[in-house]
């Protein structure tokens, strides 16, 4: 475990970047017309074009050296083999075992975890088939039409994103709903649209102690019991996904209707586990299996391919280059498939909760290098008409990952070509920009002359030189989506390793929870609050007065 700044490759990279930093991406493309051939890579149905990064042929060996010196290969082996690399929680990190479709044993504390994984998957398959076929009936004998997943964070974002992304494969009868926030507006809205006799609730919580989820689950149960007056009917309409059998039973869900997972599955890495039950229900067990297979293919690629041709390694290294050497503070994820509109939010949690840390694996404060970037985004084409202005001409640069599929089966002509023309145009624009000379020629051709031309000219210049990656897949399918998600999971691993972080804990979410618990009591009490700072006291007291209409 080493501070990366102390590695020889870090120093070498610094020297190298200083030497090439004056070169504009245009210069690099002019000097190396073969950049597409040189700097693209295909794996698991994905093409990664990384030629529009500020790199030369000399950059990659140094990046690879950095990955090697950081101990990436050893740590990768330790993760796949079930060692407890999540050191602050003393846990293994084994989302890869959940999609280990070859079934080779994976040992944790001397026990092979594969039989338990397979047993839960078989339970999920049986249950999903019964709901989808109509064999499973609600308490009145009607078939299930609506599924409400109650969960938050890792128990929400993954299944929600996948069900949206692959909606083309969805069961025509089953309507999916996702309740995450504790703002009652959301669950109430869902409950107003569903029928208790035909609705299945999935209470998804690894710990089964999460306040938002349990509050929503209790609201749903109350609503259900008020409507049916039949506690025995709960068994037909409520199932749980959790690691906590005791709490599930205490909630009133039969353990036979509980789908188990384990402490070595991190929340934001859990869609491959029973947390993926909404996916199996909505898309079917075969498509869920295909999603796992796509991710497994990427796992194999990551585990077995030399670092130089390894897609997650490359993507991670380029992220390090852009974050630590070109100092881009954020990474925009810009998908041009509308169905991937929640993919950026999913990646935001994956990346920011994993590598948003400033204490390293040795417990030392990280002082001399930047860690995880801010990850953000939504549908790329909408972004073009909103925040892309800042990306093109704002005072600070952003690095970008563009993602699209070649085929858009539900997009009638001429939608597909228009969409893709924009997709290609944007990465070209970010690379090339538009020079003063080009603007001058353009404005002159438009008939502008003299003062009018000079006045407008500076506003129309684009600096360009923004680094971007482009990921293309043939079509958005369970396999390609599985590979895409796993690509980013391993990218996060690569960066966490180089930054010497534990990417698998999330202590940063604790403080707000602790404070909220205490404030909740204060909101009920009648006397004014005085124990906080002036702002927090003032806000709480203002809220209480206004709420009571005082
Ligand atoms: C993910 C985080 C977090 C977690 C939620 C829900 O890695 O740990 O997002 O998934 O807080 O937790 P439960 O599943 O325990 O309700």
XYZ file of C-alpha atoms in Angstrom, residues 26 40 60 87 119 150 165 183 191 229 236 286 300 317 328 330 424 438 442 462 512 547:
22
model
C -5.784 18.821 -32.906
C -9.276 1.900 -29.573
C 0.359 4.434 -22.193
C -10.430 -3.556 5.457
C -29.698 -21.556 -4.312
C -39.101 -0.275 -1.691
C -32.470 0.573 -19.683
C -40.907 12.121 1.239
C -50.170 3.543 -3.741
C -58.268 -6.202 6.561
C -48.976 -13.188 -0.909
C -33.237 -15.571 -18.730
C -12.841 -12.552 -17.194
C -5.763 4.961 -15.933
C -10.301 17.928 -14.392
C -15.538 16.223 -12.840
C -20.323 11.962 -33.156
C -12.134 29.343 -38.684
C -17.280 31.492 -41.307
C -14.235 27.213 -29.021
C -26.006 13.067 8.438
C -45.596 24.247 10.763
